[in-house]
mmCIF file of C-alpha atoms in Angstrom:
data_model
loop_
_atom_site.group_PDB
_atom_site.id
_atom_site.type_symbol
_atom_site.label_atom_id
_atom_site.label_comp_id
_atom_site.label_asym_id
_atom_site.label_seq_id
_atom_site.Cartn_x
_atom_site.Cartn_y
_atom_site.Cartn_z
ATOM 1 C CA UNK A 1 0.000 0.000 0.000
ATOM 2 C CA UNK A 2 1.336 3.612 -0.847
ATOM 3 C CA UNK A 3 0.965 6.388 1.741
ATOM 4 C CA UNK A 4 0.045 9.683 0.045
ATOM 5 C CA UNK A 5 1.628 12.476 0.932
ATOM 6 C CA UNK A 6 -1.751 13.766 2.975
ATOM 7 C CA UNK A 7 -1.327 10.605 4.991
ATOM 8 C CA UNK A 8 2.473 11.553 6.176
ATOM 9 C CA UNK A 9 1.670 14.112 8.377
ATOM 10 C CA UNK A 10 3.147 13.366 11.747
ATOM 11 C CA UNK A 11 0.501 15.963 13.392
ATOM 12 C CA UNK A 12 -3.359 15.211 12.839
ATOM 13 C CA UNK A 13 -5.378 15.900 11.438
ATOM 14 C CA UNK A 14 -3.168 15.646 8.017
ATOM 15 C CA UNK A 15 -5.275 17.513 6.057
ATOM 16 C CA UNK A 16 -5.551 20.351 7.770
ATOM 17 C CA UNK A 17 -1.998 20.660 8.514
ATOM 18 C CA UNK A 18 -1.102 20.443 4.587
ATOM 19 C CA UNK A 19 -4.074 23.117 3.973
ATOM 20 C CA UNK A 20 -2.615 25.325 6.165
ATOM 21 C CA UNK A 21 1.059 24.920 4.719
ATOM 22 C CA UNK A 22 -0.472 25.555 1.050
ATOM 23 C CA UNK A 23 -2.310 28.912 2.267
ATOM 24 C CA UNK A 24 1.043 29.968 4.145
ATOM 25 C CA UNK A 25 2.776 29.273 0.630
ATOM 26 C CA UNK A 26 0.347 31.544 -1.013
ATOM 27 C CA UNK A 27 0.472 33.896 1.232
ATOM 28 C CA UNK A 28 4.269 34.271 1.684
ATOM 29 C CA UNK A 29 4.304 34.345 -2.521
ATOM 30 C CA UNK A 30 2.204 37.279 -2.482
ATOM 31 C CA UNK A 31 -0.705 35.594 -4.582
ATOM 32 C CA UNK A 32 -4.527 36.386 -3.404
ATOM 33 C CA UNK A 33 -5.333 32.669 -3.175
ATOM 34 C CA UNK A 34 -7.070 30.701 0.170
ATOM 35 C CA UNK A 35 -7.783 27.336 -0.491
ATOM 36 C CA UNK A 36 -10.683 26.237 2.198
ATOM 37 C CA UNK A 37 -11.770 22.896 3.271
ATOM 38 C CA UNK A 38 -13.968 22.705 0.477
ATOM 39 C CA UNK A 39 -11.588 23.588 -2.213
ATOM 40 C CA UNK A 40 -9.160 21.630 -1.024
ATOM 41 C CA UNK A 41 -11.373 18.584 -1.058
ATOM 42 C CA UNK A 42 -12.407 19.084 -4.568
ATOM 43 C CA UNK A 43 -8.749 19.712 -5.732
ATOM 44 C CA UNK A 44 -8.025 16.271 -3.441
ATOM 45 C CA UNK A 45 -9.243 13.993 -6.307
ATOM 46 C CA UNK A 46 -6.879 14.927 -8.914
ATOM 47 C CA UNK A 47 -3.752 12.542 -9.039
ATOM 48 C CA UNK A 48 -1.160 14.507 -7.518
ATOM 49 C CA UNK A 49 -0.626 17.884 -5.873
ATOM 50 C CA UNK A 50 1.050 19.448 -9.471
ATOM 51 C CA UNK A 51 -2.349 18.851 -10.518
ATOM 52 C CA UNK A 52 -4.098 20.345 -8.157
ATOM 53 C CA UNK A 53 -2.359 23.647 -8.712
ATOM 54 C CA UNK A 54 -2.510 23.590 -12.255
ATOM 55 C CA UNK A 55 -6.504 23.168 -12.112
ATOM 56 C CA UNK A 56 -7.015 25.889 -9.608
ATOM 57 C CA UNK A 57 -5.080 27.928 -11.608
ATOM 58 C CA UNK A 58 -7.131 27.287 -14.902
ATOM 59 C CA UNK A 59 -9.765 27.631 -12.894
ATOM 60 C CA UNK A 60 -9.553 30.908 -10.420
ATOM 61 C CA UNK A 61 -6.423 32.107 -11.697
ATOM 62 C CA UNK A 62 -6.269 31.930 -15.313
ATOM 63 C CA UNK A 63 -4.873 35.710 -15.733
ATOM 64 C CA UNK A 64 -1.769 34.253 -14.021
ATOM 65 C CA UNK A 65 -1.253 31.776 -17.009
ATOM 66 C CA UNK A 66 -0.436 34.506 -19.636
ATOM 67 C CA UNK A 67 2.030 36.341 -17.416
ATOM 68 C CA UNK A 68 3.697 33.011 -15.987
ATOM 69 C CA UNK A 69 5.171 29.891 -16.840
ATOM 70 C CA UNK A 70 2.812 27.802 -14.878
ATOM 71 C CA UNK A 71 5.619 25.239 -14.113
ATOM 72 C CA UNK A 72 7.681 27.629 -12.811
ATOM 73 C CA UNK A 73 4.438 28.642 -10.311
ATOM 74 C CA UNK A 74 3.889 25.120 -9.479
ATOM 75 C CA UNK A 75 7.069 24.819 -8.598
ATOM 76 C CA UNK A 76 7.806 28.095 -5.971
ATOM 77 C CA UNK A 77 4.199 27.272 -4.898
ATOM 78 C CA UNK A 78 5.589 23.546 -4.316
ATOM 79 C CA UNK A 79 8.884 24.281 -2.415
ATOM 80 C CA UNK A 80 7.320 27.203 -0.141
ATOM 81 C CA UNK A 81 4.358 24.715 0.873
ATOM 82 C CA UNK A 82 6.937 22.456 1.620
ATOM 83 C CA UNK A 83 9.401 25.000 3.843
ATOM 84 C CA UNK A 84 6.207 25.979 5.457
ATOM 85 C CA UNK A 85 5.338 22.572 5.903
ATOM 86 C CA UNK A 86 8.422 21.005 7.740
ATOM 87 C CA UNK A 87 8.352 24.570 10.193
ATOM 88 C CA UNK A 88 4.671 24.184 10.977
ATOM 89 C CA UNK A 89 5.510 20.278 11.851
ATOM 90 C CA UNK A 90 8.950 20.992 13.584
ATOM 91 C CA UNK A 91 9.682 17.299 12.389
ATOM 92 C CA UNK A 92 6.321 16.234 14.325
ATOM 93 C CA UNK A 93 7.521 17.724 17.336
ATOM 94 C CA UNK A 94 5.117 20.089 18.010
ATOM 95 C CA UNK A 95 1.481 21.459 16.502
ATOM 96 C CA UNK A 96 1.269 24.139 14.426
ATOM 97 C CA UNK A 97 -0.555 27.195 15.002
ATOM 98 C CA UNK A 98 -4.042 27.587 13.797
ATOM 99 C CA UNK A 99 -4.222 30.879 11.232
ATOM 100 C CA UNK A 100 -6.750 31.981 9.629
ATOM 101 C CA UNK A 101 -4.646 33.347 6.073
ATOM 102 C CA UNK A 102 -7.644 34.568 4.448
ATOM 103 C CA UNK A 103 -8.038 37.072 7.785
ATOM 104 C CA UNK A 104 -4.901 38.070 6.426
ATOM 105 C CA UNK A 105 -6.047 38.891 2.867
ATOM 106 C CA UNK A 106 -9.303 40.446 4.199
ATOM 107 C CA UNK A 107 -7.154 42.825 6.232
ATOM 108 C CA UNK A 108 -4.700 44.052 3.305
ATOM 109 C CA UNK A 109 -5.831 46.913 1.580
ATOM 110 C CA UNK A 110 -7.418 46.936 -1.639
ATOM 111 C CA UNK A 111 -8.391 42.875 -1.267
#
């Protein structure tokens, strides 16, 4: 059996913690995105996270496709969720802090 990358989460509940690590990602990028638990569901049945980026982009964000490679988007989107990831885990060690990100957006002017 193959664990997904959802399932490796050594804090619970996985999901959650890899939602929160995508919306930091967006956030620290500087893109207007917020994934909630229903978006993230949706995106969830696509076959890998690539994927998942790609169709919310085509999607929500299609102005972003004529101004960017989207590989190279996938990929800074990929490796910040990641970064954010591993220091919201600690390595497991600890649980991360609940933030609301799109409080964040709500509260930047002009958004």
């Amino acid at each position: 059996m193959t664990t997904t990358v959802l399932e490796q989460c050594p804090i619970g509940p996985a999901v959650t913690c890899h939602l929160a690590a995508y919306n930091a990602a967006f956030y620290e990028l500087g893109l207007s995105w917020h994934w909630d638990d229903e978006t993230f569901h949706n995106l969830q049945s696509l076959p890998c996270e690539r994927e998942w980026i790609k169709a919310y982009m085509k999607t929500h964000q299609s102005h972003l496709l004529s101004a960017y490679d989207p590989d190279f988007l996938i990929d800074a989107i990929q490796t910040t969720k990641a970064r954010c990831f591993e220091t919201m885990t600690d390595g497991g060690v600890r649980k991360a802090a609940q933030v609301n990100w799109a409080a964040f957006r709500e509260a930047e002017v002009g958004v």
